[in-house]
mmCIF file of C-alpha atoms in Angstrom:
data_model
loop_
_atom_site.group_PDB
_atom_site.id
_atom_site.type_symbol
_atom_site.label_atom_id
_atom_site.label_comp_id
_atom_site.label_asym_id
_atom_site.label_seq_id
_atom_site.Cartn_x
_atom_site.Cartn_y
_atom_site.Cartn_z
ATOM 1 C CA MET A 19 0.000 0.000 0.000
ATOM 2 C CA CYS A 20 1.415 3.428 -0.830
ATOM 3 C CA SER A 21 0.469 6.753 0.637
ATOM 4 C CA GLY A 22 1.159 10.318 -0.331
ATOM 5 C CA GLY A 23 1.382 13.631 1.447
ATOM 6 C CA GLY A 24 -0.919 14.018 4.420
ATOM 7 C CA GLY A 25 -1.261 10.248 4.769
ATOM 8 C CA ALA A 26 -3.618 9.942 1.778
ATOM 9 C CA ASP A 27 -4.079 6.340 0.661
ATOM 10 C CA TYR A 28 -3.729 5.956 -3.107
ATOM 11 C CA GLY A 29 -4.605 2.227 -3.210
ATOM 12 C CA ASN A 30 -4.688 0.934 -6.792
ATOM 13 C CA ALA A 31 -3.259 4.215 -8.136
ATOM 14 C CA CYS A 32 0.218 3.399 -6.707
ATOM 15 C CA PRO A 33 1.629 1.934 -9.958
ATOM 16 C CA LEU A 34 0.987 5.245 -11.724
ATOM 17 C CA TRP A 35 3.844 6.818 -9.740
ATOM 18 C CA ASP A 36 6.209 4.707 -11.883
ATOM 19 C CA LEU A 37 5.064 6.680 -14.950
ATOM 20 C CA ILE A 38 4.673 10.268 -13.775
ATOM 21 C CA SER A 39 7.326 12.959 -13.409
ATOM 22 C CA ALA A 40 7.025 16.208 -11.458
ATOM 23 C CA TYR A 41 5.208 18.136 -14.203
ATOM 24 C CA THR A 42 4.107 15.737 -16.891
ATOM 25 C CA GLY A 43 2.731 12.294 -17.298
ATOM 26 C CA PRO A 44 2.790 10.222 -20.463
ATOM 27 C CA ALA A 45 0.014 11.225 -22.858
ATOM 28 C CA PHE A 46 -1.251 7.651 -23.225
ATOM 29 C CA LEU A 47 -2.459 7.743 -19.592
ATOM 30 C CA ASP A 48 -5.020 10.451 -20.300
ATOM 31 C CA PRO A 49 -6.289 10.047 -23.867
ATOM 32 C CA LEU A 50 -8.958 12.371 -25.157
ATOM 33 C CA SER A 51 -12.209 10.465 -24.818
ATOM 34 C CA THR A 52 -15.877 11.129 -24.337
ATOM 35 C CA ASP A 53 -16.221 8.934 -21.254
ATOM 36 C CA LEU A 54 -14.171 7.007 -18.703
ATOM 37 C CA ALA A 55 -14.758 3.561 -20.254
ATOM 38 C CA THR A 56 -13.568 4.716 -23.702
ATOM 39 C CA GLY A 57 -10.505 6.345 -22.155
ATOM 40 C CA LEU A 58 -9.610 3.178 -20.253
ATOM 41 C CA ASP A 59 -10.012 1.123 -23.452
ATOM 42 C CA ALA A 60 -7.537 3.454 -25.190
ATOM 43 C CA VAL A 61 -5.067 2.998 -22.326
ATOM 44 C CA ARG A 62 -5.422 -0.804 -22.495
ATOM 45 C CA ALA A 63 -4.234 -0.668 -26.119
ATOM 46 C CA ALA A 64 -1.291 1.632 -25.409
ATOM 47 C CA ARG A 65 1.807 -0.573 -25.659
ATOM 48 C CA ALA A 66 3.641 2.112 -27.668
ATOM 49 C CA GLY A 67 2.779 4.689 -24.996
ATOM 50 C CA VAL A 68 4.412 2.609 -22.273
ATOM 51 C CA GLU A 69 7.504 2.081 -24.413
ATOM 52 C CA GLN A 70 7.714 5.806 -25.179
ATOM 53 C CA ALA A 71 7.283 6.734 -21.505
ATOM 54 C CA TRP A 72 10.302 4.614 -20.616
ATOM 55 C CA ALA A 73 12.483 5.427 -23.655
ATOM 56 C CA GLY A 74 14.630 8.026 -21.905
ATOM 57 C CA TRP A 75 14.324 6.684 -18.370
ATOM 58 C CA SER A 76 17.455 5.872 -16.394
ATOM 59 C CA GLY A 77 17.327 2.855 -14.115
ATOM 60 C CA PRO A 78 15.485 -0.437 -14.241
ATOM 61 C CA VAL A 79 11.969 -0.649 -15.622
ATOM 62 C CA PRO A 80 9.519 -1.942 -12.983
ATOM 63 C CA LEU A 81 8.565 -5.565 -13.632
ATOM 64 C CA TRP A 82 4.854 -4.790 -13.967
ATOM 65 C CA LEU A 83 5.602 -2.274 -16.777
ATOM 66 C CA ARG A 84 7.830 -4.715 -18.636
ATOM 67 C CA ASP A 85 5.005 -7.267 -18.376
ATOM 68 C CA LEU A 86 2.500 -4.641 -19.561
ATOM 69 C CA VAL A 87 4.519 -4.008 -22.728
ATOM 70 C CA HIS A 88 4.460 -7.745 -23.449
ATOM 71 C CA GLY A 89 0.664 -7.882 -23.168
ATOM 72 C CA ASP A 90 0.333 -9.290 -19.648
ATOM 73 C CA VAL A 91 -3.377 -9.066 -18.769
ATOM 74 C CA PRO A 92 -2.947 -8.714 -14.953
ATOM 75 C CA SER A 93 -0.490 -5.825 -15.512
ATOM 76 C CA ARG A 94 -2.921 -4.118 -17.897
ATOM 77 C CA GLU A 95 -5.750 -4.498 -15.411
ATOM 78 C CA ARG A 96 -3.483 -3.167 -12.646
ATOM 79 C CA LEU A 97 -2.883 -0.031 -14.729
ATOM 80 C CA CYS A 98 -6.592 0.404 -15.476
ATOM 81 C CA LEU A 99 -7.582 -0.095 -11.826
ATOM 82 C CA GLY A 100 -5.015 2.528 -10.901
ATOM 83 C CA LEU A 101 -6.399 4.968 -13.451
ATOM 84 C CA HIS A 102 -9.958 4.251 -12.343
ATOM 85 C CA ASP A 103 -9.047 4.953 -8.711
ATOM 86 C CA ALA A 104 -6.894 7.982 -9.570
ATOM 87 C CA PHE A 105 -9.689 9.622 -11.528
ATOM 88 C CA ASP A 106 -12.334 8.469 -9.061
ATOM 89 C CA ALA A 107 -15.224 7.087 -11.037
ATOM 90 C CA ALA A 108 -17.548 8.185 -8.213
ATOM 91 C CA SER A 109 -16.947 11.824 -9.189
ATOM 92 C CA TRP A 110 -17.141 11.214 -12.968
ATOM 93 C CA PRO A 111 -20.706 12.627 -13.327
ATOM 94 C CA GLN A 112 -19.513 15.822 -11.618
ATOM 95 C CA VAL A 113 -16.532 16.002 -13.968
ATOM 96 C CA THR A 114 -18.799 15.566 -17.010
ATOM 97 C CA ALA A 115 -21.151 18.307 -15.789
ATOM 98 C CA GLY A 116 -18.147 20.499 -15.011
ATOM 99 C CA HIS A 117 -16.821 20.084 -18.565
ATOM 100 C CA LYS A 118 -20.147 21.187 -20.016
ATOM 101 C CA ALA A 119 -20.222 24.231 -17.734
ATOM 102 C CA GLU A 120 -16.586 25.091 -18.503
ATOM 103 C CA PHE A 121 -17.079 24.803 -22.274
ATOM 104 C CA THR A 122 -20.151 27.034 -22.026
ATOM 105 C CA ARG A 123 -18.215 29.565 -19.929
ATOM 106 C CA TYR A 124 -15.362 29.617 -22.462
ATOM 107 C CA ALA A 125 -17.750 29.971 -25.434
ATOM 108 C CA LEU A 126 -19.497 32.933 -23.805
ATOM 109 C CA ASP A 127 -16.141 34.486 -22.897
ATOM 110 C CA ALA A 128 -14.870 34.034 -26.483
ATOM 111 C CA ALA A 129 -18.068 35.604 -27.859
ATOM 112 C CA GLU A 130 -17.658 38.587 -25.531
ATOM 113 C CA ARG A 131 -13.867 39.137 -25.662
ATOM 114 C CA GLY A 132 -12.831 37.273 -28.807
ATOM 115 C CA VAL A 133 -10.633 34.183 -28.889
ATOM 116 C CA ALA A 134 -7.480 36.123 -27.932
ATOM 117 C CA GLY A 135 -9.158 37.641 -24.875
ATOM 118 C CA ALA A 136 -10.714 34.336 -23.850
ATOM 119 C CA LEU A 137 -7.356 32.541 -24.102
ATOM 120 C CA ALA A 138 -5.636 35.230 -22.030
ATOM 121 C CA ALA A 139 -8.330 34.886 -19.352
ATOM 122 C CA LEU A 140 -8.259 31.082 -19.382
ATOM 123 C CA CYS A 141 -5.128 30.619 -17.265
ATOM 124 C CA PRO A 142 -4.237 33.092 -14.515
ATOM 125 C CA GLY A 143 -1.196 35.119 -15.537
ATOM 126 C CA SER A 144 -1.356 34.095 -19.201
ATOM 127 C CA ARG A 145 -1.091 36.649 -21.974
ATOM 128 C CA LEU A 146 -0.919 36.943 -25.741
ATOM 129 C CA VAL A 147 2.299 38.554 -26.978
ATOM 130 C CA ASP A 148 2.816 38.968 -30.739
ATOM 131 C CA GLY A 149 0.528 36.036 -31.522
ATOM 132 C CA CYS A 150 2.179 33.812 -28.912
ATOM 133 C CA TRP A 151 0.168 32.576 -25.928
ATOM 134 C CA GLU A 152 2.443 32.770 -22.896
ATOM 135 C CA VAL A 153 1.304 30.754 -19.889
ATOM 136 C CA ASP A 154 2.938 31.025 -16.470
ATOM 137 C CA ALA A 155 4.345 27.656 -15.378
ATOM 138 C CA PRO A 156 7.175 26.397 -13.148
ATOM 139 C CA TYR A 157 8.975 25.109 -16.256
ATOM 140 C CA ALA A 158 10.057 26.702 -19.547
ATOM 141 C CA TRP A 159 8.838 25.054 -22.717
ATOM 142 C CA TYR A 160 8.235 26.494 -26.161
ATOM 143 C CA VAL A 161 5.629 24.655 -28.187
ATOM 144 C CA ALA A 162 4.460 25.675 -31.651
ATOM 145 C CA ALA A 163 1.009 24.540 -32.750
ATOM 146 C CA ALA A 164 2.239 24.934 -36.358
ATOM 147 C CA GLY A 165 -1.239 24.635 -37.847
ATOM 148 C CA ARG A 166 -2.090 21.421 -35.954
ATOM 149 C CA GLY A 167 -4.836 23.083 -33.965
ATOM 150 C CA LEU A 168 -5.354 23.521 -30.250
ATOM 151 C CA VAL A 169 -7.413 21.399 -27.844
ATOM 152 C CA LEU A 170 -8.291 23.068 -24.554
ATOM 153 C CA LEU A 171 -9.021 20.538 -21.826
ATOM 154 C CA PRO A 172 -10.241 21.771 -18.456
ATOM 155 C CA ALA A 173 -9.042 19.652 -15.541
ATOM 156 C CA PHE A 174 -11.190 19.207 -12.478
ATOM 157 C CA HIS A 175 -8.660 17.293 -10.381
ATOM 158 C CA TRP A 176 -5.707 19.592 -11.115
ATOM 159 C CA THR A 177 -5.148 23.065 -9.689
ATOM 160 C CA GLY A 178 -1.507 23.595 -10.718
ATOM 161 C CA ALA A 179 -0.062 25.350 -13.758
ATOM 162 C CA ALA A 180 -1.386 24.599 -17.226
ATOM 163 C CA LEU A 181 0.165 21.554 -18.896
ATOM 164 C CA ALA A 182 0.939 21.179 -22.597
ATOM 165 C CA GLY A 183 0.814 17.888 -24.460
ATOM 166 C CA ASP A 184 2.820 18.031 -27.667
ATOM 167 C CA ASN A 185 2.216 14.814 -29.598
ATOM 168 C CA GLU A 186 3.529 14.832 -33.153
ATOM 169 C CA ASP A 187 0.862 15.124 -35.862
ATOM 170 C CA GLN A 188 -1.893 15.757 -33.294
ATOM 171 C CA PRO A 189 -3.409 19.028 -32.121
ATOM 172 C CA LEU A 190 -1.561 20.745 -29.289
ATOM 173 C CA LEU A 191 -3.261 19.806 -26.021
ATOM 174 C CA VAL A 192 -3.411 22.347 -23.196
ATOM 175 C CA VAL A 193 -4.777 21.050 -19.899
ATOM 176 C CA TYR A 194 -5.697 23.858 -17.542
ATOM 177 C CA PRO A 195 -7.329 24.058 -14.113
ATOM 178 C CA ALA A 196 -11.040 24.576 -14.661
ATOM 179 C CA GLY A 197 -12.868 27.576 -13.311
ATOM 180 C CA PRO A 198 -14.884 27.771 -10.090
ATOM 181 C CA GLY A 199 -15.589 24.518 -8.274
ATOM 182 C CA THR A 200 -12.144 22.989 -8.806
ATOM 183 C CA PRO A 201 -11.031 20.508 -7.642
ATOM 184 C CA VAL A 202 -14.034 18.216 -7.907
ATOM 185 C CA LEU A 203 -14.423 16.171 -4.759
ATOM 186 C CA PRO A 204 -16.459 12.964 -4.530
ATOM 187 C CA SER A 205 -19.967 13.549 -3.225
ATOM 188 C CA ALA A 206 -20.717 12.417 0.277
ATOM 189 C CA GLU A 207 -22.295 8.980 0.452
ATOM 190 C CA PRO A 208 -25.920 9.113 1.616
ATOM 191 C CA ASP A 209 -26.530 7.573 5.035
#
């Protein structure tokens, strides 16, 4: 059993710590999907994602990850259980409702201020300078969309700096802390 800061118990999510660095996680862990089940199916098929996540890693690869790359079913299920617990399926309806509210908020903001104004207001401290969207973050990274498009993904379990996912030949993904009501906490169980 692993635990994090404040004695929190992460249960099945423990294996995910083998894949995540201080600021980024591998893109295959959080594929764009319309629902949790579809996202988990995409992760189950992500052998290349695991290999890419470990390509530049120094040190031994954990046994469960090596088994995952070779198609081991218990390792794949371990990863999916970890993702399920990490993203708390109990709060998924709240996350879905939050996405709808956030997309509506952004659309209204873009209609009122224009896309440039809405982008600048999206992340605290961000600004548009000479056509470049600068976002405050604890790391320096220059990413060019280069005509690939931009996907804005509000996060309801993340309150840190915006994160950029730069996957070749795919739209640039920017994950940002959603507006009011973040983070989403599981609802209290009825007595």
